[in-house]
Tab-separated table of C-alpha atoms and ligand atoms in Angstrom:
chain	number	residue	atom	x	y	z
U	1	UNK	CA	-108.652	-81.800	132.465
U	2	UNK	CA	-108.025	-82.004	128.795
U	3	UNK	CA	-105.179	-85.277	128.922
U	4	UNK	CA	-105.983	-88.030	126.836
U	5	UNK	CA	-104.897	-90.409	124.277
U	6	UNK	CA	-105.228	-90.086	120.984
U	7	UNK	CA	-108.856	-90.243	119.238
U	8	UNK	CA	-109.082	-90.978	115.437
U	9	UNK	CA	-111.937	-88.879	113.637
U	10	UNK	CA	-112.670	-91.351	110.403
U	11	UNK	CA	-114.683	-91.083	107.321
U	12	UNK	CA	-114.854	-86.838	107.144
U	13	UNK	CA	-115.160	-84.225	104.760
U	14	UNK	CA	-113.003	-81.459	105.607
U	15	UNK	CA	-113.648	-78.170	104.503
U	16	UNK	CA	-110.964	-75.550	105.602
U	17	UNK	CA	-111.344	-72.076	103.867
U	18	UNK	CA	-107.933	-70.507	103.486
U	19	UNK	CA	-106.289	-72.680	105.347
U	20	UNK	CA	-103.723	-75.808	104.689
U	21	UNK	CA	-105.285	-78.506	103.385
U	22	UNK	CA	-108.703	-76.575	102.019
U	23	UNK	CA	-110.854	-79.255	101.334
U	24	UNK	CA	-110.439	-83.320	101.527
U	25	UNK	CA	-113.719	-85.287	100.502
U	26	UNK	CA	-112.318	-88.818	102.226
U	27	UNK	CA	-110.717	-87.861	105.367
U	28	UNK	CA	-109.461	-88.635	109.350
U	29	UNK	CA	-108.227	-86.521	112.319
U	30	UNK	CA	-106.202	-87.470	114.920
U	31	UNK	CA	-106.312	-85.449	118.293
U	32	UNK	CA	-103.848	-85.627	121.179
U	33	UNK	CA	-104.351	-84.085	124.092
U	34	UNK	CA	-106.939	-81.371	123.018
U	35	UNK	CA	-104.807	-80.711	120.186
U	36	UNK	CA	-105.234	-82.207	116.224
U	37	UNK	CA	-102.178	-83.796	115.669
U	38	UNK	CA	-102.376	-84.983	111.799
U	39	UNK	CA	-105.135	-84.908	108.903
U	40	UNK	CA	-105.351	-88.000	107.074
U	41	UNK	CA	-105.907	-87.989	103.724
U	42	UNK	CA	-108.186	-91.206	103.138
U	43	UNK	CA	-109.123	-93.285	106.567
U	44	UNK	CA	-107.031	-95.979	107.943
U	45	UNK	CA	-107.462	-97.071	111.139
U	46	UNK	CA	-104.848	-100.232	111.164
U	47	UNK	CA	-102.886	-100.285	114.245
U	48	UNK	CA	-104.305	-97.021	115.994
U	49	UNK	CA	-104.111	-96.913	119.237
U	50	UNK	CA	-107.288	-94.958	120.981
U	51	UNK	CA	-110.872	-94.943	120.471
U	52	UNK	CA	-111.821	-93.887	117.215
U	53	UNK	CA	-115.059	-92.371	115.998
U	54	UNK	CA	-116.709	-93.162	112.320
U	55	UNK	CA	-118.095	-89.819	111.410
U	56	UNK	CA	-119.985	-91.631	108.641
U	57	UNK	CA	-118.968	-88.766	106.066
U	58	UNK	CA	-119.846	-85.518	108.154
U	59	UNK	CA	-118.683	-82.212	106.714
U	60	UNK	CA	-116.393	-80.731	109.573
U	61	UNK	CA	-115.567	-77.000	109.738
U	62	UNK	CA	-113.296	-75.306	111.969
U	63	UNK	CA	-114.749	-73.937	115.495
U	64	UNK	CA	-116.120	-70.808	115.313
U	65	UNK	CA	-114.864	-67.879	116.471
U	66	UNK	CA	-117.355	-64.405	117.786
U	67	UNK	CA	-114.836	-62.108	117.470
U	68	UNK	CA	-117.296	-59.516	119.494
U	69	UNK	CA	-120.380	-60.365	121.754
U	70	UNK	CA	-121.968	-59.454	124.688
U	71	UNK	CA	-123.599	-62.529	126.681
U	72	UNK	CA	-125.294	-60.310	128.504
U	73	UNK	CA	-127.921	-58.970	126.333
U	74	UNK	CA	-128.791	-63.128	125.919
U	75	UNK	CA	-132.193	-62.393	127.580
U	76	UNK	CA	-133.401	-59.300	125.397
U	77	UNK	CA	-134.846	-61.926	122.865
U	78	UNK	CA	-138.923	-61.551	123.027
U	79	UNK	CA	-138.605	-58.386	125.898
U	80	UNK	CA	-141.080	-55.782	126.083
U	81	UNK	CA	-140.223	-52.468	123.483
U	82	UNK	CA	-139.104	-49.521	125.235
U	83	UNK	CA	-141.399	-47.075	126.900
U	84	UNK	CA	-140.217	-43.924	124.963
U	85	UNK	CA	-139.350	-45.050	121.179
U	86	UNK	CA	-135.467	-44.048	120.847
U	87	UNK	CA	-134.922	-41.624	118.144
U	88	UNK	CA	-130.561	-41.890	117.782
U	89	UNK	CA	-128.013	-44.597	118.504
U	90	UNK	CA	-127.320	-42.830	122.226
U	91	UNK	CA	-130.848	-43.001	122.768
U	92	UNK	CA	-130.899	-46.966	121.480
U	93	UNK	CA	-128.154	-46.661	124.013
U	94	UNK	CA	-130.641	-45.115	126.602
U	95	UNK	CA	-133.936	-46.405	126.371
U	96	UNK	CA	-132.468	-49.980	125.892
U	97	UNK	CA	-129.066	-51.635	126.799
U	98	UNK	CA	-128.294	-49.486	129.467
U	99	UNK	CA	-131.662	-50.420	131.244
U	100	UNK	CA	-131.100	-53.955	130.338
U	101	UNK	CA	-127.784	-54.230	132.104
U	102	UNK	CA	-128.803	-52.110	135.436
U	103	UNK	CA	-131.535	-54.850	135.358
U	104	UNK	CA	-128.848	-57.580	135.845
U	105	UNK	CA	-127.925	-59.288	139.277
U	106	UNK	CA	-125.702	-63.092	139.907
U	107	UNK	CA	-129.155	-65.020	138.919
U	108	UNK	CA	-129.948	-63.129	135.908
U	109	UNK	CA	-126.683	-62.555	134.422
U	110	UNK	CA	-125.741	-66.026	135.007
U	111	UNK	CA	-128.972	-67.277	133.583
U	112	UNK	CA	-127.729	-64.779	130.482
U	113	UNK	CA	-124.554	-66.329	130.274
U	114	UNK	CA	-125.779	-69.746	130.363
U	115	UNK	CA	-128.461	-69.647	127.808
U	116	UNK	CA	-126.389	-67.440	125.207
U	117	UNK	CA	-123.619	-70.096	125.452
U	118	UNK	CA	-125.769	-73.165	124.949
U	119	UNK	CA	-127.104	-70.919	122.232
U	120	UNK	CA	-123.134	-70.419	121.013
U	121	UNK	CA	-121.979	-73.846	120.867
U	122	UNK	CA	-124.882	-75.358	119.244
U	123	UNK	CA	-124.506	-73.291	116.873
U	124	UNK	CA	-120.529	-74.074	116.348
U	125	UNK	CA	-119.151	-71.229	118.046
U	126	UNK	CA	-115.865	-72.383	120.147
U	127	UNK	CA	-114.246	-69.167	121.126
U	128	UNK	CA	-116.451	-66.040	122.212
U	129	UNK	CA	-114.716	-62.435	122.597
U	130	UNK	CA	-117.299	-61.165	125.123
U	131	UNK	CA	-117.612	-57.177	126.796
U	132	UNK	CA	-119.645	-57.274	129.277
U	133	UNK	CA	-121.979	-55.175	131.020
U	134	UNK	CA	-123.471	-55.699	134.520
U	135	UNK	CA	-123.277	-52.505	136.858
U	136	UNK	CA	-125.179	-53.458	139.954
U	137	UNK	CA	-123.532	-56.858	139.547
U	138	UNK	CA	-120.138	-55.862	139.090
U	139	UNK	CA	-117.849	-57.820	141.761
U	140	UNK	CA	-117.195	-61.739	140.401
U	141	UNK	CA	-119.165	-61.011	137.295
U	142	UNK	CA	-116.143	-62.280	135.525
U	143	UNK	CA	-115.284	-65.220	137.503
U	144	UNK	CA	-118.677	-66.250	136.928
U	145	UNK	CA	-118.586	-65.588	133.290
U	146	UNK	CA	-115.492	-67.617	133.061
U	147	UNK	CA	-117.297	-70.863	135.343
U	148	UNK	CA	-119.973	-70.587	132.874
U	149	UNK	CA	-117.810	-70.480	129.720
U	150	UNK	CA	-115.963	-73.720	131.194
U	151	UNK	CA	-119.243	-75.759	131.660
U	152	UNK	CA	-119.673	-75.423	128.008
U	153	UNK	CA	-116.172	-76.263	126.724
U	154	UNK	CA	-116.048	-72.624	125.331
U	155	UNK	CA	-112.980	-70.397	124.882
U	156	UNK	CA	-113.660	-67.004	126.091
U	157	UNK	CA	-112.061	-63.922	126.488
U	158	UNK	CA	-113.536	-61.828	129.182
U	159	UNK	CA	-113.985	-57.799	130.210
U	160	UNK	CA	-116.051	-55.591	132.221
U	161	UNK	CA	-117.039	-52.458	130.200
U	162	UNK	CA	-116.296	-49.630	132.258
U	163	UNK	CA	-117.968	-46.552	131.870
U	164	UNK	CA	-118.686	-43.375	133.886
U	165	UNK	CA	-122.211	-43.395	132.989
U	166	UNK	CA	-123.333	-44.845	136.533
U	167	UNK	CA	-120.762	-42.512	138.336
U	168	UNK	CA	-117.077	-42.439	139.081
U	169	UNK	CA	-117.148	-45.505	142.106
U	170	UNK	CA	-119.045	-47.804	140.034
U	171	UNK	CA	-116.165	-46.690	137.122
U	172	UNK	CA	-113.534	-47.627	139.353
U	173	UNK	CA	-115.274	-51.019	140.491
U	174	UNK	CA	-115.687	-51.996	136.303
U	175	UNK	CA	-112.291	-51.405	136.045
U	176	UNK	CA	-110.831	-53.236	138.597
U	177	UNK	CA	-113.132	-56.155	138.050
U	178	UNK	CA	-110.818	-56.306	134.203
U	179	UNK	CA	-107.994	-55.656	136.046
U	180	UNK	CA	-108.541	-58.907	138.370
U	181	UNK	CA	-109.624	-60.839	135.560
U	182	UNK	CA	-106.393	-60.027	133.982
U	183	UNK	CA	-103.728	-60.888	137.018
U	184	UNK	CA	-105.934	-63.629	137.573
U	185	UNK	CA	-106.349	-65.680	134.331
U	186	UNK	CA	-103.162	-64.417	132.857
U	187	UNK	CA	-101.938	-67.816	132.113
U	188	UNK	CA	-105.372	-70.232	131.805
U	189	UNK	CA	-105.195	-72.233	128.693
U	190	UNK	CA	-109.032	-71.447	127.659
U	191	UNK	CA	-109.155	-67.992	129.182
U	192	UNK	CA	-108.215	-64.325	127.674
U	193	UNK	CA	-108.918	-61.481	129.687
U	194	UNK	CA	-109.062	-57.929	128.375
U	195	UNK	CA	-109.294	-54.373	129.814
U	196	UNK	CA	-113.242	-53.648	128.916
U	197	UNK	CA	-114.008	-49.993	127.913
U	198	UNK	CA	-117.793	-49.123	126.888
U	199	UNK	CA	-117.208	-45.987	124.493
U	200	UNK	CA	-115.016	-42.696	124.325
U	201	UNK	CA	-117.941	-41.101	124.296
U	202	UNK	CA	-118.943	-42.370	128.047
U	203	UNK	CA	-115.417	-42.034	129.914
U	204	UNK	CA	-114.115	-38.693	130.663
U	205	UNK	CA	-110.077	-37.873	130.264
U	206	UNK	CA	-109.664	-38.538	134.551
U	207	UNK	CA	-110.667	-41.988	133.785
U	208	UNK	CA	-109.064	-42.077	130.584
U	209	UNK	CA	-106.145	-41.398	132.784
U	210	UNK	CA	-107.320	-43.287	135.640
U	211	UNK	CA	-107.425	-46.904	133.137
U	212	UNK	CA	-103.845	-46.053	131.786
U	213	UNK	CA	-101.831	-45.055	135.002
U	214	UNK	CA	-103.762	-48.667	136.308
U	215	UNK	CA	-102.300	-50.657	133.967
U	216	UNK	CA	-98.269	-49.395	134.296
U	217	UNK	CA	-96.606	-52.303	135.322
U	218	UNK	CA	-98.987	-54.832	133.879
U	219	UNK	CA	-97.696	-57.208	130.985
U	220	UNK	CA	-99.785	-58.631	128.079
U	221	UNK	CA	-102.828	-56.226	128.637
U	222	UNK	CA	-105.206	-54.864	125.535
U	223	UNK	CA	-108.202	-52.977	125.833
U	224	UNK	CA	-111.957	-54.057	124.219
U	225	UNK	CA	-113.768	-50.892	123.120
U	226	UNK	CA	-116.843	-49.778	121.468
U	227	UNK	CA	-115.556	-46.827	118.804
U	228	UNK	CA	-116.783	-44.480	116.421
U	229	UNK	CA	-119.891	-46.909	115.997
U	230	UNK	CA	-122.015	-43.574	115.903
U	231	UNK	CA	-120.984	-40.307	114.907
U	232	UNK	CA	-121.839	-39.080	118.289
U	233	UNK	CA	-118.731	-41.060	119.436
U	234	UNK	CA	-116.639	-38.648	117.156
U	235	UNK	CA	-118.354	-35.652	117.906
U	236	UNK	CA	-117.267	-35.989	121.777
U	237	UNK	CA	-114.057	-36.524	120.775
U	238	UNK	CA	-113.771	-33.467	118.600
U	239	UNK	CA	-115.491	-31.450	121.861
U	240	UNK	CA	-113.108	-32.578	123.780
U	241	UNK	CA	-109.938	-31.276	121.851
U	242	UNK	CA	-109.053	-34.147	119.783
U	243	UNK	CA	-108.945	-34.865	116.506
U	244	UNK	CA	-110.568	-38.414	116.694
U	245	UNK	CA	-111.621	-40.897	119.111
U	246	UNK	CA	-108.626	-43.054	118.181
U	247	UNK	CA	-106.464	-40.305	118.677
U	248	UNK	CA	-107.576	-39.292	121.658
U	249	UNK	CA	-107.175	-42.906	122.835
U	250	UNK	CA	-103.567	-42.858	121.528
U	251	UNK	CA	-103.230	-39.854	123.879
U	252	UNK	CA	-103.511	-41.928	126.366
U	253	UNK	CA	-101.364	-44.810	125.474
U	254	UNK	CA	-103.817	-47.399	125.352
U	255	UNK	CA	-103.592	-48.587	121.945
U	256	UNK	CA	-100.772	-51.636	121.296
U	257	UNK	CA	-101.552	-55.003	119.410
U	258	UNK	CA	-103.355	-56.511	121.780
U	259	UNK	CA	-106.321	-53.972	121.305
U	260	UNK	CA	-109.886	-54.471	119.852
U	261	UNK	CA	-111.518	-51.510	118.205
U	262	UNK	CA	-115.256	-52.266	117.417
U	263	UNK	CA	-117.201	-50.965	114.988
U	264	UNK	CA	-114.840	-48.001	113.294
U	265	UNK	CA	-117.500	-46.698	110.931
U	266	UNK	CA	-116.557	-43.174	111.182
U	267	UNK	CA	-112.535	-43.746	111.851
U	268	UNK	CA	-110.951	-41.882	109.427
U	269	UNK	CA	-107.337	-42.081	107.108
U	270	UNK	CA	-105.343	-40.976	109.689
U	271	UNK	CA	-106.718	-43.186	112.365
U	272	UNK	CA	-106.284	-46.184	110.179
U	273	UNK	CA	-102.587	-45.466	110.185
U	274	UNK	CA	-102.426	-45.342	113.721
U	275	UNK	CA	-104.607	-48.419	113.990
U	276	UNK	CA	-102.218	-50.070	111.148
U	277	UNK	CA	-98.896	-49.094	113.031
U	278	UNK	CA	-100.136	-49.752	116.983
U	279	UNK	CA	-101.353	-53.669	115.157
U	280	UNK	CA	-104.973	-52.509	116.577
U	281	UNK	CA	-107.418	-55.095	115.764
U	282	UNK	CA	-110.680	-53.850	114.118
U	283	UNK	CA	-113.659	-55.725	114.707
U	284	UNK	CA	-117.057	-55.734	112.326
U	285	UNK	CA	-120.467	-56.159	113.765
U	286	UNK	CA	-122.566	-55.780	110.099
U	287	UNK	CA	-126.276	-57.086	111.573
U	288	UNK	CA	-125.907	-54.926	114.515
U	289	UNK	CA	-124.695	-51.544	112.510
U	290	UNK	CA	-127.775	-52.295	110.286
U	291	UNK	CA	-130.129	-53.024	112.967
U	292	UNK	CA	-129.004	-49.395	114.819
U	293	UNK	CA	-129.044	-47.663	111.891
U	294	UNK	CA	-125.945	-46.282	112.516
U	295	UNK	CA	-123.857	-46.775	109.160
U	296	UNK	CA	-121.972	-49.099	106.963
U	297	UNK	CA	-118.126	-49.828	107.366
U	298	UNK	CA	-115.873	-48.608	104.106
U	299	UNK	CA	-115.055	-51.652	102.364
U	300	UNK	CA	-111.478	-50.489	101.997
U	301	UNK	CA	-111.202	-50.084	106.039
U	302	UNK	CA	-111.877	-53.269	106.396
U	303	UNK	CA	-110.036	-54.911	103.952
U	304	UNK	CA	-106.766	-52.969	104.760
U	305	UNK	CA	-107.155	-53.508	108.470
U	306	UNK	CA	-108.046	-57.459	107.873
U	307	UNK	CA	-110.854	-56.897	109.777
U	308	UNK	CA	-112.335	-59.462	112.161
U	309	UNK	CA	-116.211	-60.423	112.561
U	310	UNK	CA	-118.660	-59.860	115.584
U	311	UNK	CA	-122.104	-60.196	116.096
U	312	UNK	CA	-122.131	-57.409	118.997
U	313	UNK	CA	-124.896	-59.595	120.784
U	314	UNK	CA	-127.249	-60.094	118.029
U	315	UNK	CA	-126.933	-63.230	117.616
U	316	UNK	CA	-124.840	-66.411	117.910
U	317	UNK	CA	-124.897	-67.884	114.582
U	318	UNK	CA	-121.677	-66.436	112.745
U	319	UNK	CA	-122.848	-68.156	109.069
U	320	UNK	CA	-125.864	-65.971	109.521
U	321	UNK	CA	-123.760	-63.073	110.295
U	322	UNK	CA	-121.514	-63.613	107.366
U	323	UNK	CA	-124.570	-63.875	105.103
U	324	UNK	CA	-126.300	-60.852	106.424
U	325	UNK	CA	-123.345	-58.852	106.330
U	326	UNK	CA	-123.528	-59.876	102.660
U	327	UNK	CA	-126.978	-59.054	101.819
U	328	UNK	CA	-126.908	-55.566	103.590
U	329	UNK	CA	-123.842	-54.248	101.322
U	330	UNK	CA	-125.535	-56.410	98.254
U	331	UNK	CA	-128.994	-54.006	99.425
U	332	UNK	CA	-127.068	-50.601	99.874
U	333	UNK	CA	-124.381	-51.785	96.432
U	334	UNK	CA	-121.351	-51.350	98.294
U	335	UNK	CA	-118.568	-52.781	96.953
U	336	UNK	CA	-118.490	-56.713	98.141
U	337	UNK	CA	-116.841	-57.773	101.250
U	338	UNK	CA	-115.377	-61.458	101.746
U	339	UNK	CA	-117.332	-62.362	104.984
U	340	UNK	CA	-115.908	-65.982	104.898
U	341	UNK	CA	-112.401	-64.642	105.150
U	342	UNK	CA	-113.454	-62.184	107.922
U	343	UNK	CA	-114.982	-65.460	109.417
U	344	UNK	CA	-112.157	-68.016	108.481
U	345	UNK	CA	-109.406	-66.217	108.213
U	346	UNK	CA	-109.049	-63.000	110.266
U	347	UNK	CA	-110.972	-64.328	113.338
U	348	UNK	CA	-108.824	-66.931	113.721
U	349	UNK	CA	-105.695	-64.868	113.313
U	350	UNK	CA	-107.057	-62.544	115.930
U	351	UNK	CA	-107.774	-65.195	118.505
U	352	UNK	CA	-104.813	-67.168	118.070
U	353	UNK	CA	-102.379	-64.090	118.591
U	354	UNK	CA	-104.466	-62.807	121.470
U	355	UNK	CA	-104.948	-66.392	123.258
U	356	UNK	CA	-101.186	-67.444	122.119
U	357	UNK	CA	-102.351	-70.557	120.263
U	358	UNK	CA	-103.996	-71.803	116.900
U	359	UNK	CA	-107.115	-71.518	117.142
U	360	UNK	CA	-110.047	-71.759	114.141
U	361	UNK	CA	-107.969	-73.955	112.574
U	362	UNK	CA	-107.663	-77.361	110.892
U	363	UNK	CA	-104.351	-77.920	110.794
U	364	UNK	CA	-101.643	-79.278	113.105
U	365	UNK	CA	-101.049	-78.073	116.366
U	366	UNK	CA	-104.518	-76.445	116.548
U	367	UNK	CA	-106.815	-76.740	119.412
U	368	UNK	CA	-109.093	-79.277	118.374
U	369	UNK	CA	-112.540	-77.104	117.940
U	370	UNK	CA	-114.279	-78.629	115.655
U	371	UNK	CA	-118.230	-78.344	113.904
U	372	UNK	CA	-119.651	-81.057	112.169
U	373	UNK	CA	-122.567	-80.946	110.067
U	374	UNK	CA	-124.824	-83.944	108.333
U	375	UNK	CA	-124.683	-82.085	105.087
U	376	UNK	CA	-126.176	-84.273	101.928
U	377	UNK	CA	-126.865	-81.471	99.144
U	378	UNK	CA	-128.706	-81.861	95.825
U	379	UNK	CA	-125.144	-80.693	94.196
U	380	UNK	CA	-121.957	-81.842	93.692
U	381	UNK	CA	-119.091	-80.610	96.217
U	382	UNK	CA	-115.585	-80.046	95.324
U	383	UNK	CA	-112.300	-77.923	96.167
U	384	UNK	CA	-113.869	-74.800	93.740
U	385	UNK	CA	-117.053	-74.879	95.153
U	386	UNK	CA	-117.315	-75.704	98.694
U	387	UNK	CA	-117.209	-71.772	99.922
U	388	UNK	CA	-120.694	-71.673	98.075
U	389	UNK	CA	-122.260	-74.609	99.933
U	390	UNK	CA	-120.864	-73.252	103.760
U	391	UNK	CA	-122.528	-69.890	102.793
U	392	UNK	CA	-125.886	-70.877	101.578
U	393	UNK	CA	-126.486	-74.778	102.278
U	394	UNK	CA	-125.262	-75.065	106.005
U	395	UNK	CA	-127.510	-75.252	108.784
U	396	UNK	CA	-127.344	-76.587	112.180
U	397	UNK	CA	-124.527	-78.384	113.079
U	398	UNK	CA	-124.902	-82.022	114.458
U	399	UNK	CA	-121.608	-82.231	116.544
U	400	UNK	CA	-119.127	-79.764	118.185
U	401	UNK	CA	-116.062	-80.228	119.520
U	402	UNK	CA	-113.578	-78.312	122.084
U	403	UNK	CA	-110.538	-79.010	123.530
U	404	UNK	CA	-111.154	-82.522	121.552
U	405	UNK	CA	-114.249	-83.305	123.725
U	406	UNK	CA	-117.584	-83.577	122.328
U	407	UNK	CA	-119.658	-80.758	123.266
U	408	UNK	CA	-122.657	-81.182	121.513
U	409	UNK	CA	-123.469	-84.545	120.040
U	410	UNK	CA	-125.696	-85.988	117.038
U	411	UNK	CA	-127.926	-82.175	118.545
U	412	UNK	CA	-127.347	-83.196	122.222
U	413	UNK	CA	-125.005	-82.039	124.993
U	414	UNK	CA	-124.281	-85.067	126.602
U	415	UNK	CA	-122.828	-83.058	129.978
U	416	UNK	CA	-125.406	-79.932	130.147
U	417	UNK	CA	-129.050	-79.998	131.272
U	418	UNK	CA	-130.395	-77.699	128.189
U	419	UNK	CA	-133.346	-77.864	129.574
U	420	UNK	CA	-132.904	-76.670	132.714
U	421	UNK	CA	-131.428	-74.023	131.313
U	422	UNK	CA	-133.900	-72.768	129.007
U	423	UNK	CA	-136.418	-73.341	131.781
U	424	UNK	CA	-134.209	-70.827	134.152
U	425	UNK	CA	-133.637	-68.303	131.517
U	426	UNK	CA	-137.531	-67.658	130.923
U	427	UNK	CA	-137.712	-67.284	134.727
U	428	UNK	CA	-135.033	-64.846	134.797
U	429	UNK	CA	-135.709	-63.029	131.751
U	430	UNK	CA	-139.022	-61.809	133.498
U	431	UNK	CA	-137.455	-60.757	136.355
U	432	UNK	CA	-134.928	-58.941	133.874
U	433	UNK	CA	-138.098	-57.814	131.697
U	434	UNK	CA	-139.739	-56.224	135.245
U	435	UNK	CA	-136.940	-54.879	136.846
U	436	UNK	CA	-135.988	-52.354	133.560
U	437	UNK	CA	-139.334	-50.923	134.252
U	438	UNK	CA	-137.943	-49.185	137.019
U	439	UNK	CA	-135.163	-47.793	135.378
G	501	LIG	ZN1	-120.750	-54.130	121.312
């Protein structure tokens, strides 16, 4: 799908925090087959081969990567407030998501998918790490996740969040929709499936069990789980007879390096060490942790455990998620966290190991993902200050790029009816919006 010649990207300003080059004011990209094959330094066109593109001195950034997101929740923007107000995170929990996603059937959740991408890519985000939620619509959820993803040009890596919250058959119905995902997309280029867990708090040790006798024999396999993001997570734990959520998930050999941790706000010492030696990845959601009230990640956790960033369905913009993450510790004076290299640096190193290639990147050999923005400030721009400008001057981008295929140009998808879309989501979302009455 992706073969092609070689396209020449001229007349670019690359800015490329942390990676190899940083910054070029006077630049071109060549692609080759999805892939950038060299950065120019200057523009010269003489003798190329291909078509070639005048980007008329766009700022380009690397794709974006949501290192945590559920797609699912797409169509909570604008709905109704809950009927009882929710006092506690499990009651959040309660009163809110879990009606949401008994809500969902194939229309809504694909009109969920659909409009949260559109929403994704126009806003520069190339690769989204989703856990998803959909238990009267469990069967092909994931398939149709993945068809959706595709339409859009967007990497994703895929999971059903299995829980026993809706009983032990829908449990075992989550679960093997991950484990189909995961024989089935084991080797697609664009595609990384996971083994979806919603919380320790939810599963009991039989499933516990249950998800790690399932995946003996199984290569390649990491589970995508919601943990200590409330101390009632912890609590369970403790009730249980374990010393820690992480522990009791090392019980149950499911941690190895292929394994997202979310949220971690109450992990403690000893569970970063068995984080740090399993090569656990821990993922940061800082908008959502504010928004639940729930707490604020130790600066030292996350810098130790080169944390990656997540919006955890709040939004889709991941500059705004990087600059809220700032203001909330700036608000509370917790000592500062680099969101950019959360954003730049540790996403992309967390994607790229999981989905076995470079992604985030702007260097050679990356997948060509690529945001492009018409940026003309009222300041100068140079190598020591461009971090400033991509956290408070950026806005839109104009142009994206996957796979080395425009996705959205000059603000347009030139292959997607956004319209259409939009128009089907406000349908669905008040079907959504009615049908949680009832729950
Ligand atoms: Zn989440």
């Amino acid at each position: 799908m992706d073969d092609m010649n070689q396209i020449l990207l001229n007349k670019l300003r690359i800015m490329n925090p942390f990676g190899k080059p940083e910054f070029l004011d006077d630049a071109a990209i060549i692609i080759e087959d999805g892939n950038i094959n060299s950065i120019i330094s200057g523009h010269s066109p003489d003798g190329f081969q291909g078509d070639i593109f005048d980007m008329g001195g766009k700022t380009v950034l690397p794709g974006m990567i949501n290192a945590h997101t559920h797609l699912y929740s797409s169509l909570a923007l604008g709905m109704p407030p809950p009927k009882n107000i929710p006092g506690d995170f499990v009651e959040i929990l309660k009163e809110i998501w879990w009606k949401l996603d008994l809500a969902l059937d194939h229309s809504s959740a694909q009109a969920s998918f659909e409009s949260g991408l559109l929403d994704c890519i126009l806003n520069g985000v190339t690769t989204v790490i989703d856990h998803h939620a959909s238990p009267n619509f469990v069967s092909g959820s994931l398939d149709l996740l993945v068809a959706s993803a595709e339409k859009f040009g967007i990497n994703i890596s895929v999971c059903f969040e299995a829980s026993d919250r809706n009983g032990l058959e829908n449990f075992q119905q989550e679960l093997d929709e991950s484990l189909h995902a995961l024989e089935k997309y084991r080797d697609h280029p664009h595609v990384l499936p996971l083994i979806g867990l919603h919380a320790s708090f939810t599963l009991s040790d039989e499933s516990l069990q249950k998800v790690s006798d399932s995946l003996q024999g199984h290569q390649d396999w990491g589970i995508h789980i919601h943990v200590a993001e409330d101390l009632a997570d912890e609590r369970d734990a403790k009730s249980r007879g374990y010393a820690s959520v992480i522990e009791r998930l090392d019980h149950f050999s499911l941690l190895n390096n292929r394994c997202l941790i979310v949220h971690g706000i109450f992990i403690t010492r000893q569970d970063r060490q068995t984080l740090l030696q399993h090569g656990c990845k821990l993922i940061h959601n800082p908008s959502s942790n504010a928004n639940n009230r729930v707490g604020i990640l130790e600066t030292e956790i996350i810098d130790s455990l080169h944390a990656g960033l997540g919006t955890d369905g709040k939004q889709n913009n991941m500059l705004a998620e990087v600059n809220q993450g700032l203001l909330i510790r700036s608000a509370k004076a917790c000592e500062p966290v680099n969101y950019l290299e959360l954003l730049f640096k540790n996403n992309p190193n967390i994607a790229s190991h999981l989905f076995a290639k470079s992604l985030g990147r702007i260097s050679a050999g990356a997948q060509a993902d690529l945001v492009f923005y018409d940026y003309h400030p009222r300041t100068e721009i140079h190598a020591d200050n461009f971090m400033s400008h991509i956290l408070y001057g950026f806005e839109k981008p104009s142009d994206v790029m996957s796979h080395g295929i425009f996705r959205v140009r000059n603000g347009r998808l030139p292959d997607i009816d956004a319209g259409a879309i939009l128009e089907n989501a406000k349908i669905q979302s008040s079907r959504v919006w009615e049908a949680m009455q009832k729950h």
